[in-house]
Amino acid sequence: MPPPPPNSSASTLTGVLERIIFLNEENHYTIAEFRPDLPPAQRADAKARAELVTIVGALPSVECGETLHLTGEWTRHAQHGAQFKIAAFKSELPASVYGIRKYLGSGLVPGIGKVYANKIVDAFGTETFRILSEESGRLRDVEGIGKKRATAIKQAWDAKRTERELYIFLQTYGVTPSQCLKLVKHFGPGAKQILTTEPYRAAREIDGIGFKTADRIAINLGFANDAPPRLDAGLIYAMETLQEDGHTAYREADLVDYAAGLLETDSRFLEARIAALVENRSLVRHWPAGVADPLPGSGLLQLPHNDRAEQKIAATVSRLARVVSGLPPIKADAAVEWAEKKAGFAFAALQRTALKHALTNKISILTGGPGTGKTTILRALVDILKAKKVRVHLAAPTGRAAQRLAETTGGFASTIHRLLGYDAAAGGFLANDDKPLATDFMIVDEASMLDTRLAAALVQAVPSRAHLLLVGDTDQLPSVGAGNVLKDLILTEQIPTTRLSVIFRQQGQSQIVTTAHAINAGDPTLGAVLPDVASAQVWADLNFIAATDTEDCVRKVLQLVTEFIPQKLKWPHPIDDVQVLAPMHKGVAGVGNFNAQLQAALNPHGRGLRAAGAEYRPGDKVIQLRNNYDKSVFNGDIGTVVGVDSEAGALEADFDGTRHTFDRGELGDLALAYAISIHKSQGSEYPVVIVPLLKAHFMMLQRNLIYTAITRGKKKVFLVGEPAAYAMAVRNAESKTRCTHLREKIAALKNS
């Protein structure tokens, strides 16, 4: 059936959805192939099939094989020709054998692939869906389907039906298909009933279902703006939002004002609900220490898990300080001299101090910028401990940081998550205060990345007689997660801390290192600002290439990645060797657009999988956006797509040599990683780093941001943009202060 001319008036189409070409899960905009029903006169011909047409528009939660009733109009695209633009639609399960076969064979129902879909439809024809719903026992009449498989298919079919019914109920509230899937997985067949009566449970219990989604549902169902369930959920949401900004605690009066703005309600209602949340232990309140009659609203509020995590850190600091060292006798001065002879040079005074602190104190901290000798100290310390037969464990928050730690010290290092081990069944780490690690000395690198919860899990697993050394750079960005653990521990002034400041790397000649220290000193002076990529100095390890505007910046970044670096610098694998680090996610010079542009340039071939606003192709570099303990893939890990299954909506990715399958509900946890945010780069190093830097990024231009970005470069760093933006970042030393309660907890234990 050829499509009508593009100037046709509004019309309707009914037929089968054949293939989804593109899907934006944020707004459900879809481009798809659609096979209209044949006119009545042609339906008698069993071989006749209507021609495919292209349909475009919002199609939330539709699947291949479904029958769609479309209302819209025909338009003509300059490149792709005639298209049917959807104004409204209704969907229903397919009624024809052809549609049923396609629907079941698309992989939507676990346990039914193409082979079993064909067998089931061959057996039951147009009665297939009724059999699955009402007489699933008859599935055992199909060859190859036994009792176990029949039960699994029935359960999967019921779950899919529940998901579909729930989505029809929720689609007006802005719930995405992936969120709907999470609701069904969590609440099961009773999901609709729970959401109707207790909508805020979804925000409270399900990761990925936020307060805003639950609130839309609740308000539309008639919940009052000042209803206690809404106020309670809103206060917890406000605390969680502040937690995303890095706070583990917040002043009560400030929380009330903040939440009142978020919820558009009177602060008086919220003040009363805080008392109720504290009473039922949904929030923890701490009054100012030493104040006999504290003012109302002056207390610090915490979510219980942040309070518990800080208590564990404080308790560990106290425990390690009290218990005698389990190390064999080590004469610190003699050990340092031995390490100097082994290294072949004398250490600086502060380096000797750092070594002595680590050997003589149960817990100590080593901090300093790049090139100041932290690696030298760690290598010497590990040599000393090995010579004394001490059991040493080395760990870092990320895989790349752990690998670098192992290479520089000659010891075995692992990520903190892998060191502690995770028991998915128990929902916690295998190593803990009841089952501590079998170690005498724990060294943790990149400790500035430790958020409160991970730090708590780590330190409580350190045996009481063991030593703990935390190594990090406090001038970097703070942890992605909530807390400011390393700085808080230093500010307690209870832990011996050595701050290295003298530059040693490459005899002070590395421009990456010297520029990093100039940034910390607030010096915005740049070396040569190059007018174009072609004039980049191959011998310099840091270059600033000027860009006249945003588009010019993007063009020069692409030129660096695709031409200059592989051809002039002889780095032949730009996907692996080059990392673009952008200050912001949105905008022309943001992470999102750079990923689209770099993917098109570096990996243009191959049919991919559309999901979460991006297309994933074999060979793409991807980043994990949240901790997935079941897969042992963690926030910030970078992998490579090795295969996609468009029909099943799944992809396979390799992370550090281990392959994992990500299904439809997990794709939102991944993103393309040709470009990533500077925050996500913490703890990692890359051979070549490119940083777009424009005044348009002014909201994010801070000293610790640009410092973190350039210190990620191992061999080369290219800043591309406006020198004025660089100066803005260097001069802005005001990073947001994080509100925590860790120092107060440590002080309380010391004074108790």
GROMACS .gro file of N, CA and C in nm, residues 520-605:
model
  258
  520ASN      N    1   4.665   2.586   4.199
  520ASN     CA    2   4.640   2.586   4.343
  520ASN      C    3   4.687   2.715   4.409
  521ALA      N    4   4.788   2.776   4.350
  521ALA     CA    5   4.839   2.903   4.404
  521ALA      C    6   4.755   3.021   4.356
  522GLY      N    7   4.656   2.994   4.271
  522GLY     CA    8   4.570   3.101   4.221
  522GLY      C    9   4.631   3.181   4.108
  523ASP      N   10   4.732   3.126   4.041
  523ASP     CA   11   4.800   3.196   3.932
  523ASP      C   12   4.735   3.158   3.799
  524PRO      N   13   4.663   3.248   3.734
  524PRO     CA   14   4.595   3.215   3.609
  524PRO      C   15   4.681   3.231   3.484
  525THR      N   16   4.811   3.257   3.504
  525THR     CA   17   4.898   3.280   3.389
  525THR      C   18   4.915   3.153   3.307
  526LEU      N   19   4.897   3.166   3.178
  526LEU     CA   20   4.916   3.053   3.087
  526LEU      C   21   5.045   3.072   3.008
  527GLY      N   22   5.097   2.959   2.959
  527GLY     CA   23   5.208   2.967   2.866
  527GLY      C   24   5.155   3.012   2.731
  528ALA      N   25   5.211   2.959   2.626
  528ALA     CA   26   5.167   2.997   2.492
  528ALA      C   27   5.025   2.950   2.467
  529VAL      N   28   4.942   3.041   2.414
  529VAL     CA   29   4.807   3.005   2.371
  529VAL      C   30   4.812   2.989   2.220
  530LEU      N   31   4.790   2.866   2.172
  530LEU     CA   32   4.807   2.835   2.031
  530LEU      C   33   4.680   2.866   1.953
  531PRO      N   34   4.694   2.919   1.833
  531PRO     CA   35   4.576   2.960   1.757
  531PRO      C   36   4.498   2.844   1.695
  532ASP      N   37   4.567   2.732   1.670
  532ASP     CA   38   4.498   2.620   1.606
  532ASP      C   39   4.566   2.489   1.644
  533VAL      N   40   4.504   2.380   1.603
  533VAL     CA   41   4.556   2.247   1.637
  533VAL      C   42   4.689   2.221   1.569
  534ALA      N   43   4.703   2.264   1.447
  534ALA     CA   44   4.825   2.234   1.370
  534ALA      C   45   4.950   2.289   1.437
  535SER      N   46   4.936   2.397   1.515
  535SER     CA   47   5.054   2.456   1.577
  535SER      C   48   5.082   2.401   1.716
  536ALA      N   49   5.005   2.299   1.758
  536ALA     CA   50   5.028   2.238   1.889
  536ALA      C   51   5.170   2.185   1.899
  537GLN      N   52   5.233   2.207   2.016
  537GLN     CA   53   5.372   2.168   2.035
  537GLN      C   54   5.377   2.023   2.080
  538VAL      N   55   5.423   1.936   1.991
  538VAL     CA   56   5.425   1.793   2.020
  538VAL      C   57   5.510   1.763   2.142
  539TRP      N   58   5.613   1.842   2.166
  539TRP     CA   59   5.704   1.814   2.278
  539TRP      C   60   5.647   1.859   2.412
  540ALA      N   61   5.550   1.949   2.412
  540ALA     CA   62   5.494   1.998   2.538
  540ALA      C   63   5.390   1.899   2.589
  541ASP      N   64   5.385   1.879   2.721
  541ASP     CA   65   5.285   1.785   2.772
  541ASP      C   66   5.154   1.855   2.808
  542LEU      N   67   5.152   1.990   2.800
  542LEU     CA   68   5.027   2.063   2.817
  542LEU      C   69   5.020   2.176   2.715
  543ASN      N   70   4.912   2.182   2.641
  543ASN     CA   71   4.893   2.285   2.539
  543ASN      C   72   4.756   2.349   2.558
  544PHE      N   73   4.749   2.480   2.536
  544PHE     CA   74   4.621   2.550   2.535
  544PHE      C   75   4.595   2.597   2.392
  545ILE      N   76   4.485   2.549   2.335
  545ILE     CA   77   4.448   2.584   2.198
  545ILE      C   78   4.326   2.674   2.204
  546ALA      N   79   4.337   2.794   2.152
  546ALA     CA   80   4.230   2.892   2.160
  546ALA      C   81   4.115   2.853   2.067
  547ALA      N   82   3.993   2.882   2.111
  547ALA     CA   83   3.873   2.862   2.029
  547ALA      C   84   3.794   2.992   2.031
  548THR      N   85   3.743   3.032   1.916
  548THR     CA   86   3.673   3.160   1.906
  548THR      C   87   3.532   3.153   1.963
  549ASP      N   88   3.470   3.035   1.956
  549ASP     CA   89   3.335   3.020   2.010
  549ASP      C   90   3.310   2.871   2.038
  550THR      N   91   3.190   2.839   2.078
  550THR     CA   92   3.157   2.701   2.116
  550THR      C   93   3.174   2.605   2.000
  551GLU      N   94   3.123   2.643   1.883
  551GLU     CA   95   3.134   2.554   1.766
  551GLU      C   96   3.279   2.532   1.728
  552ASP      N   97   3.360   2.637   1.738
  552ASP     CA   98   3.503   2.624   1.706
  552ASP      C   99   3.571   2.531   1.806
  553CYS      N  100   3.530   2.539   1.930
  553CYS     CA  101   3.585   2.450   2.033
  553CYS      C  102   3.555   2.304   1.999
  554VAL      N  103   3.431   2.274   1.964
  554VAL     CA  104   3.393   2.136   1.930
  554VAL      C  105   3.472   2.089   1.808
  555ARG      N  106   3.483   2.176   1.707
  555ARG     CA  107   3.555   2.138   1.585
  555ARG      C  108   3.701   2.106   1.614
  556LYS      N  109   3.766   2.184   1.701
  556LYS     CA  110   3.908   2.162   1.731
  556LYS      C  111   3.929   2.039   1.818
  557VAL      N  112   3.834   2.012   1.908
  557VAL     CA  113   3.844   1.889   1.987
  557VAL      C  114   3.836   1.768   1.895
  558LEU      N  115   3.741   1.770   1.801
  558LEU     CA  116   3.728   1.659   1.706
  558LEU      C  117   3.854   1.644   1.621
  559GLN      N  118   3.911   1.757   1.581
  559GLN     CA  119   4.033   1.752   1.501
  559GLN      C  120   4.149   1.691   1.579
  560LEU      N  121   4.158   1.724   1.708
  560LEU     CA  122   4.262   1.664   1.792
  560LEU      C  123   4.245   1.513   1.801
  561VAL      N  124   4.121   1.469   1.825
  561VAL     CA  125   4.097   1.327   1.848
  561VAL      C  126   4.115   1.246   1.721
  562THR      N  127   4.065   1.296   1.609
  562THR     CA  128   4.062   1.216   1.487
  562THR      C  129   4.184   1.233   1.398
  563GLU      N  130   4.257   1.343   1.412
  563GLU     CA  131   4.370   1.369   1.321
  563GLU      C  132   4.503   1.386   1.396
  564PHE      N  133   4.510   1.491   1.479
  564PHE     CA  134   4.639   1.528   1.536
  564PHE      C  135   4.696   1.420   1.627
  565ILE      N  136   4.617   1.370   1.719
  565ILE     CA  137   4.669   1.274   1.817
  565ILE      C  138   4.709   1.141   1.752
  566PRO      N  139   4.625   1.080   1.666
  566PRO     CA  140   4.669   0.954   1.605
  566PRO      C  141   4.780   0.973   1.502
  567GLN      N  142   4.783   1.087   1.432
  567GLN     CA  143   4.880   1.105   1.324
  567GLN      C  144   5.010   1.168   1.371
  568LYS      N  145   5.000   1.276   1.449
  568LYS     CA  146   5.120   1.347   1.492
  568LYS      C  147   5.182   1.286   1.618
  569LEU      N  148   5.096   1.250   1.714
  569LEU     CA  149   5.146   1.195   1.840
  569LEU      C  150   5.163   1.044   1.835
  570LYS      N  151   5.113   0.983   1.728
  570LYS     CA  152   5.127   0.838   1.708
  570LYS      C  153   5.056   0.757   1.817
  571TRP      N  154   4.942   0.807   1.863
  571TRP     CA  155   4.853   0.730   1.949
  571TRP      C  156   4.744   0.674   1.858
  572PRO      N  157   4.756   0.550   1.813
  572PRO     CA  158   4.669   0.501   1.706
  572PRO      C  159   4.528   0.460   1.750
  573HIS      N  160   4.502   0.457   1.879
  573HIS     CA  161   4.371   0.409   1.926
  573HIS      C  162   4.302   0.519   2.008
  574PRO      N  163   4.247   0.619   1.941
  574PRO     CA  164   4.191   0.733   2.014
  574PRO      C  165   4.076   0.696   2.108
  575ILE      N  166   4.001   0.590   2.076
  575ILE     CA  167   3.892   0.551   2.166
  575ILE      C  168   3.948   0.510   2.301
  576ASP      N  169   4.058   0.437   2.301
  576ASP     CA  170   4.118   0.389   2.426
  576ASP      C  171   4.211   0.491   2.489
  577ASP      N  172   4.285   0.565   2.406
  577ASP     CA  173   4.395   0.648   2.456
  577ASP      C  174   4.353   0.789   2.495
  578VAL      N  175   4.244   0.838   2.439
  578VAL     CA  176   4.205   0.978   2.457
  578VAL      C  177   4.077   0.986   2.538
  579GLN      N  178   4.075   1.078   2.634
  579GLN     CA  179   3.953   1.101   2.711
  579GLN      C  180   3.920   1.249   2.711
  580VAL      N  181   3.802   1.282   2.662
  580VAL     CA  182   3.753   1.419   2.669
  580VAL      C  183   3.683   1.437   2.804
  581LEU      N  184   3.721   1.542   2.877
  581LEU     CA  185   3.662   1.572   3.008
  581LEU      C  186   3.596   1.709   3.001
  582ALA      N  187   3.465   1.711   3.008
  582ALA     CA  188   3.390   1.836   2.995
  582ALA      C  189   3.337   1.882   3.130
  583PRO      N  190   3.334   2.014   3.153
  583PRO     CA  191   3.283   2.064   3.281
  583PRO      C  192   3.133   2.042   3.301
  584MET      N  193   3.056   2.038   3.190
  584MET     CA  194   2.911   2.028   3.202
  584MET      C  195   2.857   1.918   3.112
  585HIS      N  196   2.734   1.875   3.142
  585HIS     CA  197   2.670   1.770   3.062
  585HIS      C  198   2.597   1.827   2.942
  586LYS      N  199   2.529   1.940   2.960
  586LYS     CA  200   2.443   1.992   2.854
  586LYS      C  201   2.514   2.099   2.773
  587GLY      N  202   2.452   2.134   2.661
  587GLY     CA  203   2.507   2.238   2.576
  587GLY      C  204   2.590   2.182   2.463
  588VAL      N  205   2.624   2.270   2.370
  588VAL     CA  206   2.702   2.229   2.251
  588VAL      C  207   2.838   2.175   2.292
  589ALA      N  208   2.899   2.234   2.395
  589ALA     CA  209   3.030   2.187   2.443
  589ALA      C  210   3.014   2.105   2.571
  590GLY      N  211   2.903   2.032   2.580
  590GLY     CA  212   2.879   1.947   2.696
  590GLY      C  213   2.905   1.801   2.665
  591VAL      N  214   2.900   1.720   2.768
  591VAL     CA  215   2.928   1.577   2.755
  591VAL      C  216   2.840   1.511   2.650
  592GLY      N  217   2.709   1.542   2.653
  592GLY     CA  218   2.616   1.476   2.562
  592GLY      C  219   2.649   1.499   2.416
  593ASN      N  220   2.671   1.624   2.378
  593ASN     CA  221   2.699   1.653   2.237
  593ASN      C  222   2.835   1.600   2.195
  594PHE      N  223   2.935   1.611   2.283
  594PHE     CA  224   3.067   1.556   2.248
  594PHE      C  225   3.057   1.405   2.223
  595ASN      N  226   2.978   1.335   2.303
  595ASN     CA  227   2.963   1.190   2.282
  595ASN      C  228   2.901   1.161   2.146
  596ALA      N  229   2.798   1.236   2.110
  596ALA     CA  230   2.735   1.214   1.980
  596ALA      C  231   2.832   1.241   1.866
  597GLN      N  232   2.908   1.351   1.877
  597GLN     CA  233   3.002   1.388   1.771
  597GLN      C  234   3.119   1.289   1.762
  598LEU      N  235   3.173   1.249   1.876
  598LEU     CA  236   3.287   1.158   1.876
  598LEU      C  237   3.247   1.017   1.833
  599GLN      N  238   3.128   0.974   1.873
  599GLN     CA  239   3.081   0.843   1.827
  599GLN      C  240   3.067   0.841   1.676
  600ALA      N  241   3.010   0.948   1.620
  600ALA     CA  242   2.994   0.956   1.475
  600ALA      C  243   3.128   0.956   1.403
  601ALA      N  244   3.230   1.015   1.466
  601ALA     CA  245   3.362   1.022   1.403
  601ALA      C  246   3.444   0.896   1.422
  602LEU      N  247   3.434   0.833   1.540
  602LEU     CA  248   3.523   0.721   1.573
  602LEU      C  249   3.458   0.584   1.557
  603ASN      N  250   3.327   0.578   1.562
  603ASN     CA  251   3.259   0.448   1.553
  603ASN      C  252   3.128   0.464   1.476
  604PRO      N  253   3.137   0.503   1.348
  604PRO     CA  254   3.016   0.538   1.274
  604PRO      C  255   2.939   0.419   1.218
  605HIS      N  256   2.999   0.302   1.215
  605HIS     CA  257   2.938   0.189   1.145
  605HIS      C  258   2.869   0.094   1.242
   0.00000   0.00000   0.00000
